XYZ file of C-alpha atoms in Angstrom:
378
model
C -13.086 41.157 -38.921
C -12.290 43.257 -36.627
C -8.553 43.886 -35.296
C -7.010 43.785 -31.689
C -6.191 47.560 -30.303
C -2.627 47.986 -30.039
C -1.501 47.507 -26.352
C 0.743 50.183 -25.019
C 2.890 49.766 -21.799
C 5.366 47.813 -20.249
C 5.408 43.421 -19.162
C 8.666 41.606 -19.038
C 8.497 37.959 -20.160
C 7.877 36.567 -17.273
C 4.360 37.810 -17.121
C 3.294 37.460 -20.905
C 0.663 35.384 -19.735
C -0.598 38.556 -18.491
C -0.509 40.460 -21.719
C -1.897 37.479 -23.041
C -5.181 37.692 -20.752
C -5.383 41.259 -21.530
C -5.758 41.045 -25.364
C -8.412 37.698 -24.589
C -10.394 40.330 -22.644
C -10.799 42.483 -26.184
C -10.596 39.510 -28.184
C -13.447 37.589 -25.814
C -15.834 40.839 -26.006
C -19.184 39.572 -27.120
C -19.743 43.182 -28.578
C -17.658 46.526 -29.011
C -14.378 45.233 -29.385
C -12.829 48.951 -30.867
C -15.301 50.336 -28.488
C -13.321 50.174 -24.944
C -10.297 51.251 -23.473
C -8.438 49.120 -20.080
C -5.608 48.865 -18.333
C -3.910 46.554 -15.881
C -0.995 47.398 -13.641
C 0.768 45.116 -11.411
C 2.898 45.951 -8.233
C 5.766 43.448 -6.824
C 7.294 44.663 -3.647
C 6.145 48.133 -4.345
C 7.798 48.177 -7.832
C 5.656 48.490 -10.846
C 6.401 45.583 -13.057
C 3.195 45.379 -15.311
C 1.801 48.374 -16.849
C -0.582 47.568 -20.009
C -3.170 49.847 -21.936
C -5.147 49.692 -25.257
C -8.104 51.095 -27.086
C -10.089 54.150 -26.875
C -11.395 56.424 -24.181
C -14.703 57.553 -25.656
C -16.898 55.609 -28.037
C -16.964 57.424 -31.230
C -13.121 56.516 -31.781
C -11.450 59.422 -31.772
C -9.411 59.619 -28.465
C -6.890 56.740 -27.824
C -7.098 55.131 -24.340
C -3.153 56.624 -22.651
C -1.316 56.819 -19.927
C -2.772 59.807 -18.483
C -6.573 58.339 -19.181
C -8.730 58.600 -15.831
C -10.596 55.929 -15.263
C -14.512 56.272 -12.744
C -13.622 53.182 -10.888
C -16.724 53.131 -8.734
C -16.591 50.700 -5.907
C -13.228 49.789 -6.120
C -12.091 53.270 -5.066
C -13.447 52.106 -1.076
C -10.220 50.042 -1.398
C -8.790 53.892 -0.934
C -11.371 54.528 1.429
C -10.396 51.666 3.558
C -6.675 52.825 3.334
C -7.552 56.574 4.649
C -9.797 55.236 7.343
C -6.668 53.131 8.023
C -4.370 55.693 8.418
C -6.430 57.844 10.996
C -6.023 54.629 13.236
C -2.513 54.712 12.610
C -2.195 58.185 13.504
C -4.325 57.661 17.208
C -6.986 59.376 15.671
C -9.535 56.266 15.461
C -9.929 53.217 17.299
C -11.467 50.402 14.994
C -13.056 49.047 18.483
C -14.645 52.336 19.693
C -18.215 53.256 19.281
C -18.569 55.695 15.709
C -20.545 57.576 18.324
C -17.423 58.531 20.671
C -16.120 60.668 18.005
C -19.651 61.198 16.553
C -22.020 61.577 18.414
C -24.667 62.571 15.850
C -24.531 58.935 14.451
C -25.321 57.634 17.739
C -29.047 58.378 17.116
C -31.464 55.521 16.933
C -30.011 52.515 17.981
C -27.015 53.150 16.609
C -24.861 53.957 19.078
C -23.001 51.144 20.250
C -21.223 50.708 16.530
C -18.100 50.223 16.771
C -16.216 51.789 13.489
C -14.474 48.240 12.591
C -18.694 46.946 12.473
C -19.412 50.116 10.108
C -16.360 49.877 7.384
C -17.322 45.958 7.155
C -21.179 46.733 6.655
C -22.276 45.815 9.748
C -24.297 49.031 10.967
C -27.633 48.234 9.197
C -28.178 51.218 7.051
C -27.265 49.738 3.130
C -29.129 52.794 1.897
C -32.250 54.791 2.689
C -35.540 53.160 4.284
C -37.697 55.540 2.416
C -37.470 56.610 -0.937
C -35.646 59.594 -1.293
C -35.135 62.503 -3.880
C -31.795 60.793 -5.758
C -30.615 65.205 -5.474
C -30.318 64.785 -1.807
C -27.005 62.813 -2.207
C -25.300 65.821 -3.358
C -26.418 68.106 -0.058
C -23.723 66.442 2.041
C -25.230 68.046 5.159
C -28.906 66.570 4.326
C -27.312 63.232 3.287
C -25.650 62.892 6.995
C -28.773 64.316 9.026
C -30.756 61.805 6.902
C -28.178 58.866 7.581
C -27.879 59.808 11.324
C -31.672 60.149 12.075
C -32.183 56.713 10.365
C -32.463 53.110 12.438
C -30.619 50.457 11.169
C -32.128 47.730 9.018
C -31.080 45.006 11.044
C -29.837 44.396 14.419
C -25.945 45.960 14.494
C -22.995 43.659 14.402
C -25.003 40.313 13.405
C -24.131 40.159 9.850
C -22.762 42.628 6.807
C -25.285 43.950 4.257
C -23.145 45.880 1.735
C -23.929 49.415 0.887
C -22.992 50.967 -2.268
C -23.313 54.557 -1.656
C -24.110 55.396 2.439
C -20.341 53.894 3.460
C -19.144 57.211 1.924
C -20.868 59.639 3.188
C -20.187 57.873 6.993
C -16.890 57.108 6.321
C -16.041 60.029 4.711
C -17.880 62.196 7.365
C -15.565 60.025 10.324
C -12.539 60.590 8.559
C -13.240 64.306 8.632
C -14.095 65.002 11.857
C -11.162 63.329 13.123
C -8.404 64.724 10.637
C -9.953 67.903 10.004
C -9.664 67.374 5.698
C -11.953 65.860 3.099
C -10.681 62.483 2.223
C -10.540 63.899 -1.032
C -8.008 66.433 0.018
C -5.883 64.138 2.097
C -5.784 61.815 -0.680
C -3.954 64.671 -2.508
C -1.842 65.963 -0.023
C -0.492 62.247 1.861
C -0.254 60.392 -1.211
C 1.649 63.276 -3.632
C 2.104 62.520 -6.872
C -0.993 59.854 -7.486
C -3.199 60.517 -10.284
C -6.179 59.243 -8.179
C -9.087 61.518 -7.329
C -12.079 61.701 -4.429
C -14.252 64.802 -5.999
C -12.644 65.339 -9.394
C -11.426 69.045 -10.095
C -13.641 70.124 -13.317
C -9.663 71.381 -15.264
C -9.907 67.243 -15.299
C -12.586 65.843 -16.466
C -11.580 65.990 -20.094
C -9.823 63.136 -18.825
C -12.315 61.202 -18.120
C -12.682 58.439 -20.212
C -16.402 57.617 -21.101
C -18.240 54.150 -19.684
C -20.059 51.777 -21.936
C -22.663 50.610 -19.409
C -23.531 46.953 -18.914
C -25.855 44.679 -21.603
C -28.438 43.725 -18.899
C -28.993 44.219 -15.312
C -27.014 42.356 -12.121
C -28.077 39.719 -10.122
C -29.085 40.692 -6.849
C -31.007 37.370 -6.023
C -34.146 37.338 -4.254
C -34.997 41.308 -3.909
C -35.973 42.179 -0.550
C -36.112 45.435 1.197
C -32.291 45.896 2.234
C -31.130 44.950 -1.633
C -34.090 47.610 -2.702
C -32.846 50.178 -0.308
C -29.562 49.637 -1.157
C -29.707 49.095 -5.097
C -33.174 49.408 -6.539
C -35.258 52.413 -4.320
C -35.550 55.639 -5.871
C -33.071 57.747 -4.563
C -30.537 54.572 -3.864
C -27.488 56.835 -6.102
C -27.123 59.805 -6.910
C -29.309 61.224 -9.501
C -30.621 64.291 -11.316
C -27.532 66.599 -11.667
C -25.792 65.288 -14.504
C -21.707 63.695 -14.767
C -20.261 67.301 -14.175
C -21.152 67.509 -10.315
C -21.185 63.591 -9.863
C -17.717 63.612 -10.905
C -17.261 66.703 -8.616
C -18.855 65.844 -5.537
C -16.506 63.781 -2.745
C -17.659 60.282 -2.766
C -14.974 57.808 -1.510
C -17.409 55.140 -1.922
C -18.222 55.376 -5.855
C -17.207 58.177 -7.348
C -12.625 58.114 -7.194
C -11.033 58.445 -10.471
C -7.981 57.586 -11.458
C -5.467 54.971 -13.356
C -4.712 51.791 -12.722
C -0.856 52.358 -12.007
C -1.367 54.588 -9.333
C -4.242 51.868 -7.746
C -2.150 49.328 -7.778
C 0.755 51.109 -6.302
C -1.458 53.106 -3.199
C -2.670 48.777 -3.051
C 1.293 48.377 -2.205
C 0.676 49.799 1.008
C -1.381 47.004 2.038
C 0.782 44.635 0.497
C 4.605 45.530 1.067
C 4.460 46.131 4.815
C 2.681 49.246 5.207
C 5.442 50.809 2.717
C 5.218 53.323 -0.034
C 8.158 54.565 -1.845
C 10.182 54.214 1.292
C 7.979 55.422 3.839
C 5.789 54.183 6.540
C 1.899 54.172 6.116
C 0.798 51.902 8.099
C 2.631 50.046 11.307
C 2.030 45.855 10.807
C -0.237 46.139 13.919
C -2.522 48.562 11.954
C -2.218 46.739 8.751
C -3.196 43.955 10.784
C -5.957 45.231 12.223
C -7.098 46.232 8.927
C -6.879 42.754 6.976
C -8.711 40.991 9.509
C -11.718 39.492 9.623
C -14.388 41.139 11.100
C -17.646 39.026 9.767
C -17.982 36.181 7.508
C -21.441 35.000 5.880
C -24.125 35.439 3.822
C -24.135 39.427 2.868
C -27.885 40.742 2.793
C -27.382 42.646 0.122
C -24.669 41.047 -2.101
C -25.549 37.791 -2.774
C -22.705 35.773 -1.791
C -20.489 34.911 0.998
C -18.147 37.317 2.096
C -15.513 37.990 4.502
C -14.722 41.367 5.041
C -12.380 43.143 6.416
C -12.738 46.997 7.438
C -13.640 47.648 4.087
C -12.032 44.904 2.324
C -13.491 42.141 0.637
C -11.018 39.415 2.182
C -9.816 36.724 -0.500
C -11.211 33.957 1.688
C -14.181 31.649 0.035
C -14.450 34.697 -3.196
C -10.784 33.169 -4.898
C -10.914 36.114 -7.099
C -7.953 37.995 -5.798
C -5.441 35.193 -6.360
C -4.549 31.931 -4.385
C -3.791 33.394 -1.125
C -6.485 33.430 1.190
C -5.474 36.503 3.083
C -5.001 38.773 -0.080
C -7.677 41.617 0.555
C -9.268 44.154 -2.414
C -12.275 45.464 -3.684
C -14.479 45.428 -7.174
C -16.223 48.128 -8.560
C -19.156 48.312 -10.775
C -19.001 46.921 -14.338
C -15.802 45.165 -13.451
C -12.824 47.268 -12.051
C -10.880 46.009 -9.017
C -8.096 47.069 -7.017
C -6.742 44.335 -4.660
C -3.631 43.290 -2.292
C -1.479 40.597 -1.394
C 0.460 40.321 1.429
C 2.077 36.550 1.193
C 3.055 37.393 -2.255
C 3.916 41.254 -1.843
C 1.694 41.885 -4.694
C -0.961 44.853 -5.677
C -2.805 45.280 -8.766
C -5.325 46.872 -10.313
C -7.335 46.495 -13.690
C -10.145 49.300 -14.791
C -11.670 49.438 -18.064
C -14.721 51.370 -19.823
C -16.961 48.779 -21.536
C -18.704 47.088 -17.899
C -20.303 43.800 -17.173
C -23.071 43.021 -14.895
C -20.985 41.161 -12.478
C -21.225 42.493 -9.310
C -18.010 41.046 -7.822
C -15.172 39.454 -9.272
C -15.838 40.153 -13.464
C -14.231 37.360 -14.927
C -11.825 39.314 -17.197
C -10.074 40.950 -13.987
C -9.969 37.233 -12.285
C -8.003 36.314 -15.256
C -5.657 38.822 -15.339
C -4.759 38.004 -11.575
C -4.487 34.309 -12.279
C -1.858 34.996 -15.235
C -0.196 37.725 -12.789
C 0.410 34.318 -10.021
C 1.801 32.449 -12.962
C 4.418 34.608 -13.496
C 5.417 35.072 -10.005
């Protein structure tokens, strides 16, 4: 029989149910129990109370899963996204009501001028991936990519409902954010958020880091395939492809590719949910954090096959329940089972990342469980 990995880190008593849920999501692993390496971190009014790690890093056993362990997150790093976007509004530098097109006017082309940037961080601008296939190489010719993505029409009419997309919300977003700060997300992540271990384009001196993903036992659901979920999920050249870990890990994707640890997601999270605070200063103003949370469309997704409200670039709690009991508690998931989410009732954050996935594509139930146990303790 195989034993429980030893679980490293910190949990007062009043959230051992916590721990608790943490060892059931080894314990409760239909396969490779020895094989994965998680962690779970927990913010209360900006204060880390739960930190908790076990198990390895890389599958053949020989490097323990620590405290300095990055983590590929995937989606749940456009919870970071979201935040940067955030603070160019905060700054007067974006308007979540003005036309994309007023700042770049590129984007404008075909149709898609009239979207607002609030309509494109809560998938509302039609363009979920590429309408042709595509070489999966172009992704990392950031120049190409853009051109490609500005050229293209949208799928569906603008502004009528959200069809997520995996990959294009980085290059857009990312692209907005820099013509309006000046920087790379990835290097104002670094330089506005000091002392973070989380990373947009991953310096190469870290990737022995890395710790290495066990990918999921069978495909996700996506429901009834149609074009948009094929463009967005299944088309050649929907990710990234071709150029092996070293320059995915490399290149700056805010939408898939941030790295990091769970403690320092959950405490850039406190942000959203300890008024706009982080370690003592202002981030964000309550109007902007505000105008963040909000909802901005609510429905059936066309690509994700459920009902979502989002926010500008938040999943918001409403309807999902997988980011506590609050409905106005805001995060995202990323593939295989990460998420990174925020409560602003409660004044909580957390974050849970791990290496073995699961094919859920939103709200994996071993990170649901951790946040119910978090609730009990609070």
């Amino acid at each position: 029989m195989t034993s429980l990995p030893d679980i490293h880190g910190v949990c007062p008593p009043r959230f051992a149910a916590v721990k608790d849920a943490f060892a059931a999501n080894f314990t409760d692993a239909p396969e490779g129990l020895n094989e994965q390496g998680a962690r779970v971190s927990v913010c209360v009014g900006g204060e880390v109370v739960v930190d908790l790690w076990a198990g390895w890093a890389d599958t053949a056993k020989t490097v323990p899963y620590g405290e300095t362990t990055l983590t590929p997150v995937f989606s749940a790093g456009k919870a970071v996204m979201a935040l940067l976007i955030a603070t160019c509004v905060e700054r007067g530098l974006l308007d979540y009501e003005q036309p994309v097109a007023s700042y770049w006017p590129a984007f404008g082309q075909a149709g898609k001028d009239a979207i607002t940037v609030g309509q494109m961080m809560s998938h509302q601008a039609g363009l979920p991936g590429f309408d042709t296939a595509e070489d999966p190489a172009i992704w990392f010719d950031r120049a190409a990519t853009l051109a490609r993505l500005c050229a293209q029409a949208p799928m569906w009419a603008p502004g009528t409902g959200s069809g997520y997309s995996p990959i294009v919300i980085g290059y857009l977003a990312g692209e907005l954010f820099r013509i309006v700060d000046g920087r790379t997300m990835g290097t104002a992540l670094r330089e506005d958020f000091p002392g973070l271990d989380l990373w947009i384009g991953l310096p190469e001196a870290e990737h022995g880091r890395v710790a290495q993903m066990r990918k999921p036992s069978r495909a996700v659901d996506l429901g009834v395939v149609d074009t948009i979920k094929a463009a967005a999920f299944l088309d050649r050249g929907s990710a990234p492809g071709g150029r092996g870990s070293v320059e995915w890990r490399t290149i700056e994707l805010p939408s898939a590719n941030l790295h990091g640890t769970a403690k320092d997601l959950a405490r850039i999270m406190a942000v959203v949910a300890d008024g706009g605070m982080l370690d003592g200063r202002t981030v964000l103003s309550p109007g902007v954090r505000a105008e963040m949370l909000r909802e901005r469309i609510h429905g059936r997704d066309r690509v994700l096959p459920f009902d979502i409200s989002w926010a500008a670039g938040l999943m918001r709690n409403e309807g999902l329940h997988i980011f506590g009991p609050n409905p106005t508690a805001a995060g995202h998931c990323g593939w295989g089972g990460s998420c990174a989410f925020a409560d602003p009732d409660a004044r909580v954050s957390g974050a849970y990342v791990m290496t073995r996935q699961s094919p859920h594509l939103i709200g994996d139930p071993r990170a649901v469980r951790l946040v119910e146990a978090v609730y009990g303790g609070m």
